[in-house]
């Protein structure tokens, strides 16, 4: 589901970028156990204007990132923002529930997957989680920063923004869904009385 004009402006604002850079990314790095190993390939769903993509390269130290968004105008912004990262980023317009269509992504393709507050915009959010699990390599990490049903029910959020009305998830719902797709929660925390959920999970390694 596309963001409305107000939310697009909010997520691409200096205040949002500062929050992501100085609070959320450091917290996610701790929850994920630090930067990615050298040479890691990552996928980002809902890349927006590309600021999070830059954080994946610069702070999480991914060697390459495939980044997707449903909004063509946001992908165009990301392309401009990331012009100084030649060969490091591949951008596409597409659906986070079908990364094969966007990137030809087969199973066990990526060392890491990133969700900076986009899954709550996807009506069939469970399919997005399943797709992330499919494309992650065994032992790969899923890093997530999500907005819960608790936040979406607030009058201010309902007034200003547009989100799917059905099957919204709480923090507990989201965390309970991950093991159903072979993702073991590595660390998680909520903030603002459960409005937001930050965490990391790892795909079950192959056992010999």
Short mmCIF file of C-alpha atoms in Angstrom, two decimals, residues 21-202:
data_model
loop_
_atom_site.label_atom_id
_atom_site.label_comp_id
_atom_site.label_asym_id
_atom_site.label_seq_id
_atom_site.Cartn_x
_atom_site.Cartn_y
_atom_site.Cartn_z
CA UNK A 21 20.70 7.88 12.07
CA UNK A 22 21.25 8.69 15.74
CA UNK A 23 18.80 6.38 17.51
CA UNK A 24 17.32 3.61 15.41
CA UNK A 25 20.36 2.45 13.46
CA UNK A 26 22.64 2.30 16.56
CA UNK A 27 19.92 0.34 18.39
CA UNK A 28 19.48 -2.04 15.47
CA UNK A 29 23.22 -2.57 15.17
CA UNK A 30 23.31 -3.66 18.81
CA UNK A 31 20.32 -5.97 18.38
CA UNK A 32 21.82 -7.49 15.22
CA UNK A 33 25.18 -8.08 16.90
CA UNK A 34 27.12 -5.47 14.95
CA UNK A 35 27.92 -4.80 11.28
CA UNK A 36 27.61 -7.45 8.60
CA UNK A 37 30.56 -9.65 7.63
CA UNK A 38 32.76 -8.38 4.76
CA UNK A 39 31.30 -8.96 1.33
CA UNK A 40 27.70 -9.28 2.55
CA UNK A 41 24.82 -8.80 0.14
CA UNK A 42 21.61 -7.30 1.53
CA UNK A 43 18.07 -6.60 0.40
CA UNK A 44 15.94 -3.70 1.63
CA UNK A 45 12.18 -3.66 1.23
CA UNK A 46 10.47 -0.27 1.06
CA UNK A 47 13.63 1.75 0.44
CA UNK A 48 11.80 5.08 0.12
CA UNK A 49 14.17 7.90 -0.77
CA UNK A 50 17.25 5.77 -0.08
CA UNK A 51 18.40 7.14 3.27
CA UNK A 52 18.07 3.75 4.94
CA UNK A 53 19.89 2.17 2.01
CA UNK A 54 22.82 4.47 2.69
CA UNK A 55 22.78 3.40 6.34
CA UNK A 56 22.90 -0.26 5.29
CA UNK A 57 26.05 0.44 3.28
CA UNK A 58 27.76 2.90 5.60
CA UNK A 59 26.78 1.63 9.05
CA UNK A 60 25.93 -2.03 8.55
CA UNK A 61 28.75 -2.27 5.97
CA UNK A 62 26.93 -4.25 3.31
CA UNK A 63 29.01 -4.67 0.17
CA UNK A 64 25.93 -4.57 -2.07
CA UNK A 65 22.25 -3.78 -1.57
CA UNK A 66 19.20 -4.63 -3.65
CA UNK A 67 16.54 -2.07 -2.67
CA UNK A 68 12.88 -2.10 -3.70
CA UNK A 69 9.89 0.22 -3.30
CA UNK A 70 6.35 0.20 -4.64
CA UNK A 71 6.47 3.96 -5.29
CA UNK A 72 8.24 4.90 -8.50
CA UNK A 73 8.80 8.50 -7.36
CA UNK A 74 10.58 7.35 -4.20
CA UNK A 75 12.82 5.00 -6.18
CA UNK A 76 13.74 7.96 -8.39
CA UNK A 77 14.71 9.93 -5.26
CA UNK A 78 16.75 7.00 -3.98
CA UNK A 79 18.56 6.79 -7.28
CA UNK A 80 19.60 10.44 -6.97
CA UNK A 81 20.60 10.07 -3.33
CA UNK A 82 22.74 7.01 -4.00
CA UNK A 83 24.46 8.21 -7.17
CA UNK A 84 27.73 8.35 -5.22
CA UNK A 85 27.56 4.60 -4.48
CA UNK A 86 28.18 3.24 -8.01
CA UNK A 87 28.07 -0.52 -8.22
CA UNK A 88 26.89 -0.87 -4.62
CA UNK A 89 23.11 -0.52 -5.04
CA UNK A 90 20.53 -2.01 -7.39
CA UNK A 91 17.13 -0.29 -7.23
CA UNK A 92 13.77 -1.53 -8.50
CA UNK A 93 10.10 -0.64 -8.42
CA UNK A 94 8.17 -3.64 -7.19
CA UNK A 95 6.36 -5.63 -4.53
CA UNK A 96 8.14 -6.76 -1.37
CA UNK A 97 6.18 -10.02 -1.46
CA UNK A 98 7.80 -11.01 -4.77
CA UNK A 99 11.53 -10.35 -4.85
CA UNK A 100 11.95 -12.87 -7.65
CA UNK A 101 10.03 -10.57 -9.99
CA UNK A 102 12.08 -7.53 -8.96
CA UNK A 103 15.58 -8.98 -8.78
CA UNK A 104 15.34 -12.60 -9.87
CA UNK A 105 16.04 -13.45 -6.22
CA UNK A 106 16.17 -17.19 -5.65
CA UNK A 107 16.09 -18.88 -2.27
CA UNK A 108 19.12 -18.30 -0.02
CA UNK A 109 20.33 -15.23 -1.94
CA UNK A 110 21.01 -12.59 0.73
CA UNK A 111 23.12 -12.38 3.87
CA UNK A 112 20.79 -9.76 5.35
CA UNK A 113 17.34 -8.23 4.86
CA UNK A 114 16.18 -4.83 6.13
CA UNK A 115 12.73 -3.49 6.91
CA UNK A 116 12.73 0.14 8.01
CA UNK A 117 9.03 0.48 8.89
CA UNK A 118 7.38 -0.79 5.71
CA UNK A 119 5.80 -4.17 6.50
CA UNK A 120 2.91 -2.51 8.36
CA UNK A 121 2.00 -0.94 4.99
CA UNK A 122 1.64 -4.33 3.30
CA UNK A 123 -1.89 -5.79 3.50
CA UNK A 124 -0.58 -9.37 3.34
CA UNK A 125 2.28 -8.71 5.72
CA UNK A 126 2.77 -12.39 6.52
CA UNK A 127 3.66 -13.03 2.87
CA UNK A 128 6.31 -10.31 3.09
CA UNK A 129 7.85 -12.04 6.11
CA UNK A 130 7.74 -15.37 4.26
CA UNK A 131 9.45 -13.82 1.23
CA UNK A 132 12.21 -12.34 3.40
CA UNK A 133 12.77 -15.75 4.98
CA UNK A 134 12.86 -17.39 1.54
CA UNK A 135 15.58 -15.15 0.13
CA UNK A 136 17.79 -15.09 3.24
CA UNK A 137 20.70 -17.48 3.40
CA UNK A 138 20.77 -19.87 6.36
CA UNK A 139 22.27 -17.86 9.22
CA UNK A 140 21.32 -14.59 7.50
CA UNK A 141 19.93 -11.73 9.57
CA UNK A 142 16.60 -9.94 9.25
CA UNK A 143 16.76 -6.43 10.75
CA UNK A 144 13.42 -4.74 11.36
CA UNK A 145 12.03 -1.47 12.68
CA UNK A 146 8.23 -1.63 12.65
CA UNK A 147 5.10 0.33 13.56
CA UNK A 148 2.50 -1.71 15.45
CA UNK A 149 -1.29 -1.80 15.55
CA UNK A 150 -1.13 0.13 18.80
CA UNK A 151 0.41 3.13 17.04
CA UNK A 152 -1.82 2.83 13.97
CA UNK A 153 -4.92 3.05 16.17
CA UNK A 154 -3.94 6.42 17.63
CA UNK A 155 -6.27 9.23 16.47
CA UNK A 156 -3.39 11.33 15.12
CA UNK A 157 -2.13 8.45 12.99
CA UNK A 158 -5.61 7.65 11.69
CA UNK A 159 -6.17 11.29 10.80
CA UNK A 160 -2.91 11.91 8.96
CA UNK A 161 -1.87 8.60 7.41
CA UNK A 162 -3.37 5.69 5.47
CA UNK A 163 -2.68 2.06 6.35
CA UNK A 164 -4.32 -1.32 5.78
CA UNK A 165 -7.32 -1.67 8.07
CA UNK A 166 -7.28 -5.43 8.52
CA UNK A 167 -4.83 -7.90 10.09
CA UNK A 168 -2.68 -5.26 11.74
CA UNK A 169 -0.01 -6.70 14.01
CA UNK A 170 1.07 -6.01 17.55
CA UNK A 171 4.71 -6.41 18.53
CA UNK A 172 3.81 -9.83 19.92
CA UNK A 173 2.05 -10.83 16.68
CA UNK A 174 5.05 -9.86 14.58
CA UNK A 175 7.57 -11.65 16.77
CA UNK A 176 5.37 -14.76 16.88
CA UNK A 177 5.19 -14.86 13.06
CA UNK A 178 8.96 -14.96 12.53
CA UNK A 179 9.63 -18.50 13.87
CA UNK A 180 6.86 -19.82 11.62
CA UNK A 181 9.16 -18.94 8.70
CA UNK A 182 12.37 -20.25 10.21
CA UNK A 183 13.48 -16.93 11.69
CA UNK A 184 14.78 -17.02 15.27
CA UNK A 185 14.49 -13.71 17.11
CA UNK A 186 18.00 -12.62 18.06
CA UNK A 187 16.97 -9.51 19.99
CA UNK A 188 13.99 -7.16 20.13
CA UNK A 189 12.67 -4.16 22.00
CA UNK A 190 9.61 -1.94 21.92
CA UNK A 191 9.41 1.80 22.45
CA UNK A 192 6.70 4.38 23.22
CA UNK A 193 4.40 1.93 25.02
CA UNK A 194 4.59 -0.67 22.31
CA UNK A 195 4.02 1.64 19.34
CA UNK A 196 7.31 0.66 17.69
CA UNK A 197 9.26 -2.58 17.50
CA UNK A 198 12.96 -2.87 16.75
CA UNK A 199 14.76 -6.16 16.42
CA UNK A 200 16.78 -8.73 14.55
CA UNK A 201 16.20 -12.38 13.71
CA UNK A 202 18.32 -15.05 12.07
#
